[in-house]
Amino acid sequence: MSKKLCKGIRKDGSPCRGQGLKQFDGLCIAHGPTPEQAYQWRSQGGKNSATAARLDKRMPERFKDLHDILKKGLILVMEGKLSPARYAAICRGVRMILELYRQADQEMDLIRAEEIQAEAAAFLDTHANLDVLEAADEMSARQDQYRSEALVDQGFAEFEEPFDPEEPPEVVLNDKGRRRYGYRNLGLTQEFLNEISEELIHFDPRESDVSNLPDTTELLEDMQKDVEESLSTLARDDVAPFDPLTGQAITKLPAGVKNNSGSRRSPLEDQDPQDVLEMQRNMTKELLRMAEEISENKDYKRRLAKLEEHKKNLEDTEAFLEANGHPIGPLPAKLSWQ
């Protein structure tokens, strides 16, 4: 589908490079309709997009039908029931149908792009101008690229070669950058929290291993401190990289910067780290509350006291044997009593 340029003239006297539309006698939406008309046209276009969406939902089934036709035809050729020439004609027909689908997709993409322009015009109460929008997108992309390179220059990220040698190097946060932007240990912290949550929910003061609870509580306190420090670092502009153009802190990752290049990537890293860290802080507080409730349980206190008594008896026995020339070696680091 060839692009027909708008017949209008821009303010500087040069020809407009916008998309000429038949319903506006060859003018683009910047020179043709009023903002009210553009808004109405977008509403109608929305219906077209809805129709396109319904069409897309049926597409997989049609592709399946085409696949079945080709598969059955190939079997018939192999069985000698269909000539290769007729099968080749069938393949050409399938390719033609696929080409029609491709053209339909391009048409829908064009409709959606024009709807976005019209929506911008309605929101800003002005005429949408394709050149202005394209220039703004290009400027934003260049700014993101410049900020990404600033992250590397200031030691928060590194360049990594992509799998495709034709593509430019990727900008990936290093450990310092992951710490600054709150991504460090997000996945590992959540794994520990999930395990501890499972342990505390099913903890029975009368049967579970009471010797684990103090260590679990200490781990939770360390994790709570780490999460608080991450939130504090995330809120500080003085430890953030800065934009060399404006001198302002780069508080949000520029588009295209990856926060992790490892193969073991947590789904949490696709979310806002501020939200994830606050969720983990609340979860840590709740687990600490649960651990405290368990430690105040009478059955837990009784079993813990029994364990301490058992441990002391072993230590006394070891001391006695050692004093009489029969050392038994160091006691195990942890003791479990049931």
Short mmCIF file of C-alpha atoms in Angstrom, two decimals:
data_model
loop_
_atom_site.label_atom_id
_atom_site.label_comp_id
_atom_site.label_asym_id
_atom_site.label_seq_id
_atom_site.Cartn_x
_atom_site.Cartn_y
_atom_site.Cartn_z
CA MET A 1 0.00 0.00 0.00
CA SER A 2 1.80 3.15 -1.22
CA LYS A 3 1.72 6.28 0.89
CA LYS A 4 0.00 9.31 -0.66
CA LEU A 5 1.38 12.55 0.66
CA CYS A 6 -0.86 15.30 1.95
CA LYS A 7 -1.74 18.10 -0.50
CA GLY A 8 -1.40 20.73 2.24
CA ILE A 9 1.39 23.22 2.77
CA ARG A 10 3.25 23.52 6.08
CA LYS A 11 3.77 26.85 7.86
CA ASP A 12 7.30 27.15 6.52
CA GLY A 13 5.99 26.87 2.94
CA SER A 14 7.24 23.32 2.31
CA PRO A 15 4.91 20.52 1.19
CA CYS A 16 3.35 18.50 4.00
CA ARG A 17 4.73 14.96 4.33
CA GLY A 18 1.73 13.63 6.23
CA GLN A 19 -0.51 10.78 5.11
CA GLY A 20 -3.10 12.03 2.64
CA LEU A 21 -6.59 10.70 3.33
CA LYS A 22 -9.28 10.18 0.73
CA GLN A 23 -12.10 11.33 3.03
CA PHE A 24 -10.36 14.70 3.39
CA ASP A 25 -9.71 15.17 -0.34
CA GLY A 26 -6.06 14.20 -0.07
CA LEU A 27 -5.32 16.21 3.08
CA CYS A 28 -3.88 14.68 6.25
CA ILE A 29 -5.54 14.91 9.64
CA ALA A 30 -3.39 17.96 10.40
CA HIS A 31 -4.82 19.96 7.47
CA GLY A 32 -8.17 18.32 6.88
CA PRO A 33 -10.58 17.88 9.79
CA THR A 34 -11.27 20.03 12.79
CA PRO A 35 -10.34 18.56 16.18
CA GLU A 36 -14.00 17.63 16.70
CA GLN A 37 -14.08 15.77 13.39
CA ALA A 38 -10.80 14.05 14.20
CA TYR A 39 -12.22 12.85 17.50
CA GLN A 40 -15.34 11.49 15.81
CA TRP A 41 -13.21 9.82 13.16
CA ARG A 42 -11.13 8.15 15.86
CA SER A 43 -14.26 6.84 17.53
CA GLN A 44 -15.30 5.28 14.23
CA GLY A 45 -11.76 3.96 13.81
CA GLY A 46 -12.03 2.36 17.20
CA LYS A 47 -14.90 0.31 15.88
CA ASN A 48 -12.72 -0.73 12.98
CA SER A 49 -9.99 -1.79 15.38
CA ALA A 50 -12.50 -3.76 17.42
CA THR A 51 -13.52 -5.54 14.23
CA ALA A 52 -9.87 -6.18 13.48
CA ALA A 53 -9.37 -7.61 16.95
CA ARG A 54 -12.27 -10.01 16.45
CA LEU A 55 -10.78 -10.97 13.12
CA ASP A 56 -7.40 -11.64 14.72
CA LYS A 57 -9.00 -14.08 17.15
CA ARG A 58 -10.25 -16.15 14.21
CA MET A 59 -6.93 -16.05 12.37
CA PRO A 60 -5.23 -18.94 14.20
CA GLU A 61 -8.07 -21.27 13.20
CA ARG A 62 -7.71 -20.23 9.56
CA PHE A 63 -3.99 -20.81 9.68
CA LYS A 64 -4.71 -24.23 11.12
CA ASP A 65 -7.01 -24.97 8.19
CA LEU A 66 -4.31 -23.94 5.72
CA HIS A 67 -1.80 -26.08 7.56
CA ASP A 68 -4.16 -29.06 7.39
CA ILE A 69 -4.69 -28.54 3.66
CA LEU A 70 -0.96 -28.51 2.97
CA LYS A 71 -0.36 -31.51 5.21
CA LYS A 72 -3.12 -33.60 3.64
CA GLY A 73 -2.02 -32.59 0.16
CA LEU A 74 1.55 -33.67 0.88
CA ILE A 75 0.32 -37.04 2.12
CA LEU A 76 -1.75 -37.50 -1.04
CA VAL A 77 1.29 -36.67 -3.19
CA MET A 78 3.37 -39.22 -1.28
CA GLU A 79 0.63 -41.80 -1.77
CA GLY A 80 0.47 -41.04 -5.47
CA LYS A 81 -3.16 -39.82 -5.26
CA LEU A 82 -2.31 -36.19 -6.11
CA SER A 83 0.05 -34.93 -8.77
CA PRO A 84 2.94 -32.69 -7.72
CA ALA A 85 1.73 -30.04 -10.19
CA ARG A 86 -1.69 -29.83 -8.55
CA TYR A 87 -0.06 -29.72 -5.11
CA ALA A 88 2.18 -26.86 -6.28
CA ALA A 89 -0.95 -25.00 -7.39
CA ILE A 90 -2.44 -25.54 -3.92
CA CYS A 91 0.75 -24.14 -2.34
CA ARG A 92 0.54 -21.05 -4.54
CA GLY A 93 -3.04 -20.54 -3.44
CA VAL A 94 -2.07 -20.82 0.23
CA ARG A 95 0.73 -18.29 -0.28
CA MET A 96 -1.75 -15.90 -1.88
CA ILE A 97 -4.09 -16.22 1.11
CA LEU A 98 -1.21 -15.61 3.51
CA GLU A 99 -0.23 -12.52 1.54
CA LEU A 100 -3.80 -11.22 1.86
CA TYR A 101 -3.57 -11.76 5.62
CA ARG A 102 -0.27 -9.87 5.70
CA GLN A 103 -1.75 -6.94 3.79
CA ALA A 104 -4.73 -6.93 6.14
CA ASP A 105 -2.35 -6.73 9.12
CA GLN A 106 -0.54 -3.79 7.55
CA GLU A 107 -3.84 -2.02 6.97
CA MET A 108 -4.84 -2.54 10.60
CA ASP A 109 -1.45 -1.25 11.78
CA LEU A 110 -1.98 1.89 9.69
CA ILE A 111 -5.47 2.38 11.15
CA ARG A 112 -4.15 2.03 14.69
CA ALA A 113 -1.31 4.48 14.03
CA GLU A 114 -3.76 7.04 12.64
CA GLU A 115 -6.05 6.52 15.62
CA ILE A 116 -3.17 7.31 17.98
CA GLN A 117 -2.51 10.53 16.12
CA ALA A 118 -6.17 11.49 16.24
CA GLU A 119 -6.37 10.65 19.95
CA ALA A 120 -3.39 12.92 20.59
CA ALA A 121 -5.12 15.68 18.63
CA ALA A 122 -8.31 15.31 20.66
CA PHE A 123 -6.40 15.26 23.95
CA LEU A 124 -4.30 18.32 23.14
CA ASP A 125 -7.20 20.10 21.43
CA THR A 126 -5.05 20.68 18.38
CA HIS A 127 -4.38 19.15 14.99
CA ALA A 128 -2.14 16.09 15.04
CA ASN A 129 0.93 16.45 12.86
CA LEU A 130 2.72 13.30 11.83
CA ASP A 131 6.03 15.11 11.34
CA VAL A 132 5.90 16.56 14.84
CA LEU A 133 5.07 13.18 16.39
CA GLU A 134 7.86 11.47 14.47
CA ALA A 135 10.33 14.18 15.47
CA ALA A 136 9.29 13.86 19.13
CA ASP A 137 9.74 10.07 19.01
CA GLU A 138 13.17 10.44 17.42
CA MET A 139 14.22 13.03 20.01
CA SER A 140 13.02 10.79 22.85
CA ALA A 141 14.92 7.81 21.41
CA ARG A 142 18.13 9.85 21.12
CA GLN A 143 17.75 11.11 24.68
CA ASP A 144 17.30 7.55 25.96
CA GLN A 145 20.40 6.45 24.04
CA TYR A 146 22.42 9.34 25.45
CA ARG A 147 21.30 8.57 29.01
CA SER A 148 22.06 4.88 28.52
CA GLU A 149 25.61 5.72 27.50
CA ALA A 150 25.84 8.02 30.54
CA LEU A 151 25.04 5.03 32.79
CA VAL A 152 28.01 3.18 31.29
CA ASP A 153 30.34 6.19 31.56
CA GLN A 154 29.44 6.67 35.25
CA GLY A 155 29.95 3.00 36.16
CA PHE A 156 26.32 1.90 36.59
CA ALA A 157 26.10 -0.28 33.48
CA GLU A 158 28.19 -2.08 30.88
CA PHE A 159 28.05 -2.72 27.17
CA GLU A 160 27.36 -6.33 26.18
CA GLU A 161 27.53 -7.80 22.71
CA PRO A 162 24.12 -9.08 21.52
CA PHE A 163 23.54 -12.53 20.02
CA ASP A 164 22.94 -10.94 16.64
CA PRO A 165 26.24 -9.37 15.48
CA GLU A 166 24.25 -6.98 13.27
CA GLU A 167 22.61 -5.40 16.32
CA PRO A 168 24.27 -2.63 18.39
CA PRO A 169 25.74 -3.45 21.83
CA GLU A 170 23.23 -3.76 24.67
CA VAL A 171 23.40 -1.65 27.83
CA VAL A 172 23.05 -3.85 30.93
CA LEU A 173 23.13 -2.74 34.57
CA ASN A 174 26.07 -4.02 36.60
CA ASP A 175 25.89 -4.80 40.33
CA LYS A 176 26.24 -1.12 41.25
CA GLY A 177 23.42 -0.16 38.89
CA ARG A 178 21.17 -3.00 40.05
CA ARG A 179 21.69 -1.88 43.64
CA ARG A 180 20.93 1.76 42.80
CA TYR A 181 17.74 1.02 40.89
CA GLY A 182 16.48 -1.58 43.38
CA TYR A 183 16.84 -4.73 41.25
CA ARG A 184 19.57 -6.39 43.30
CA ASN A 185 18.40 -9.57 45.09
CA LEU A 186 14.71 -9.02 44.20
CA GLY A 187 14.21 -12.59 43.04
CA LEU A 188 16.44 -14.22 45.68
CA THR A 189 14.75 -12.30 48.50
CA GLN A 190 11.32 -13.38 47.30
CA GLU A 191 12.42 -17.03 47.11
CA PHE A 192 13.57 -16.92 50.75
CA LEU A 193 10.40 -15.13 51.84
CA ASN A 194 8.22 -17.72 50.12
CA GLU A 195 10.13 -20.59 51.79
CA ILE A 196 9.98 -18.97 55.22
CA SER A 197 6.29 -18.22 54.78
CA GLU A 198 5.62 -21.88 53.98
CA GLU A 199 7.65 -22.94 57.02
CA LEU A 200 5.91 -20.60 59.47
CA ILE A 201 2.40 -21.27 58.17
CA HIS A 202 2.86 -25.01 58.81
CA PHE A 203 4.94 -24.61 61.98
CA ASP A 204 3.56 -26.74 64.82
CA PRO A 205 5.06 -25.81 68.23
CA ARG A 206 4.41 -29.37 69.41
CA GLU A 207 6.10 -31.18 66.52
CA SER A 208 8.24 -28.88 64.32
CA ASP A 209 11.98 -28.43 64.83
CA VAL A 210 12.09 -25.61 67.39
CA SER A 211 15.84 -25.08 66.89
CA ASN A 212 15.19 -23.54 63.44
CA LEU A 213 13.03 -20.63 64.60
CA PRO A 214 15.81 -18.40 66.06
CA ASP A 215 17.83 -18.74 62.84
CA THR A 216 14.73 -18.04 60.76
CA THR A 217 13.97 -14.93 62.80
CA GLU A 218 17.56 -13.69 62.45
CA LEU A 219 17.42 -14.23 58.67
CA LEU A 220 14.16 -12.29 58.45
CA GLU A 221 15.67 -9.39 60.41
CA ASP A 222 18.66 -9.30 58.04
CA MET A 223 16.35 -9.37 55.01
CA GLN A 224 14.22 -6.60 56.47
CA LYS A 225 17.32 -4.45 56.92
CA ASP A 226 18.44 -5.16 53.34
CA VAL A 227 15.03 -4.26 51.89
CA GLU A 228 14.93 -1.02 53.91
CA GLU A 229 18.40 -0.09 52.66
CA SER A 230 17.34 -0.80 49.06
CA LEU A 231 14.29 1.44 49.42
CA SER A 232 16.42 4.17 50.98
CA THR A 233 18.97 3.98 48.14
CA LEU A 234 16.19 4.05 45.57
CA ALA A 235 14.88 7.31 47.04
CA ARG A 236 18.24 9.10 47.06
CA ASP A 237 19.08 11.27 44.06
CA ASP A 238 22.61 11.98 45.27
CA VAL A 239 23.70 8.38 44.57
CA ALA A 240 22.01 8.23 41.17
CA PRO A 241 23.72 8.74 37.81
CA PHE A 242 23.07 12.13 36.26
CA ASP A 243 22.07 13.33 32.83
CA PRO A 244 25.06 15.24 31.40
CA LEU A 245 22.70 17.42 29.36
CA THR A 246 20.52 18.62 32.23
CA GLY A 247 22.54 17.72 35.33
CA GLN A 248 19.41 16.06 36.75
CA ALA A 249 19.46 12.62 38.37
CA ILE A 250 18.42 9.72 36.13
CA THR A 251 15.89 8.19 38.52
CA LYS A 252 14.23 5.90 35.97
CA LEU A 253 15.98 3.48 33.64
CA PRO A 254 16.10 4.76 30.05
CA ALA A 255 14.24 2.66 27.50
CA GLY A 256 16.35 -0.19 26.22
CA VAL A 257 18.54 -0.59 29.31
CA LYS A 258 18.38 -4.16 30.64
CA ASN A 259 18.54 -4.73 34.36
CA ASN A 260 19.83 -8.30 34.12
CA SER A 261 21.72 -10.29 31.51
CA GLY A 262 21.66 -13.59 33.43
CA SER A 263 19.72 -16.62 32.27
CA ARG A 264 17.99 -16.98 35.65
CA ARG A 265 15.76 -13.97 35.46
CA SER A 266 13.00 -13.37 37.99
CA PRO A 267 9.58 -12.20 36.72
CA LEU A 268 9.70 -9.60 39.53
CA GLU A 269 12.38 -7.74 37.57
CA ASP A 270 9.76 -6.81 34.99
CA GLN A 271 7.84 -4.86 37.63
CA ASP A 272 8.52 -1.53 39.30
CA PRO A 273 11.23 -2.29 41.92
CA GLN A 274 9.71 0.30 44.27
CA ASP A 275 6.43 -1.66 44.35
CA VAL A 276 8.20 -5.01 44.75
CA LEU A 277 10.43 -3.80 47.58
CA GLU A 278 7.49 -2.30 49.48
CA MET A 279 5.62 -5.58 49.08
CA GLN A 280 8.64 -7.50 50.39
CA ARG A 281 8.97 -5.10 53.33
CA ASN A 282 5.35 -5.69 54.31
CA MET A 283 5.76 -9.45 53.88
CA THR A 284 8.89 -9.47 56.04
CA LYS A 285 7.11 -7.58 58.84
CA GLU A 286 4.22 -10.03 58.74
CA LEU A 287 6.54 -13.06 58.88
CA LEU A 288 8.41 -11.55 61.82
CA ARG A 289 5.09 -11.10 63.60
CA MET A 290 4.24 -14.75 62.93
CA ALA A 291 7.65 -15.87 64.25
CA GLU A 292 7.16 -13.80 67.40
CA GLU A 293 3.74 -15.35 68.02
CA ILE A 294 5.23 -18.83 67.68
CA SER A 295 8.08 -18.00 70.08
CA GLU A 296 5.49 -16.93 72.69
CA ASN A 297 3.60 -20.22 72.41
CA LYS A 298 3.69 -22.30 75.62
CA ASP A 299 4.41 -25.58 73.78
CA TYR A 300 7.26 -23.92 71.91
CA LYS A 301 8.78 -22.51 75.11
CA ARG A 302 8.50 -25.88 76.82
CA ARG A 303 10.18 -27.75 73.97
CA LEU A 304 12.85 -25.09 73.58
CA ALA A 305 13.66 -25.27 77.28
CA LYS A 306 13.87 -29.06 77.01
CA LEU A 307 16.21 -28.71 74.05
CA GLU A 308 18.45 -26.29 75.93
CA GLU A 309 18.53 -28.68 78.90
CA HIS A 310 19.44 -31.55 76.60
CA LYS A 311 22.21 -29.47 75.02
CA LYS A 312 23.60 -28.49 78.42
CA ASN A 313 23.67 -32.13 79.55
CA LEU A 314 25.66 -33.04 76.46
CA GLU A 315 28.11 -30.20 77.10
CA ASP A 316 28.52 -31.30 80.73
CA THR A 317 29.11 -34.88 79.61
CA GLU A 318 31.71 -33.75 77.09
CA ALA A 319 33.49 -31.69 79.73
CA PHE A 320 33.50 -34.62 82.14
CA LEU A 321 34.89 -37.08 79.60
CA GLU A 322 37.54 -34.62 78.45
CA ALA A 323 38.60 -33.99 82.04
CA ASN A 324 39.05 -37.75 82.48
CA GLY A 325 41.02 -38.23 79.29
CA HIS A 326 38.16 -39.31 77.02
CA PRO A 327 37.37 -36.40 74.66
CA ILE A 328 34.46 -36.97 72.23
CA GLY A 329 35.07 -34.05 69.87
CA PRO A 330 33.01 -30.89 69.31
CA LEU A 331 29.23 -30.94 69.55
CA PRO A 332 27.23 -30.54 66.34
CA ALA A 333 26.34 -26.94 65.47
CA LYS A 334 22.60 -27.63 65.74
CA LEU A 335 20.69 -30.09 67.89
CA SER A 336 17.17 -31.30 67.24
CA TRP A 337 14.96 -32.82 69.86
CA GLN A 338 11.54 -34.40 69.41
#
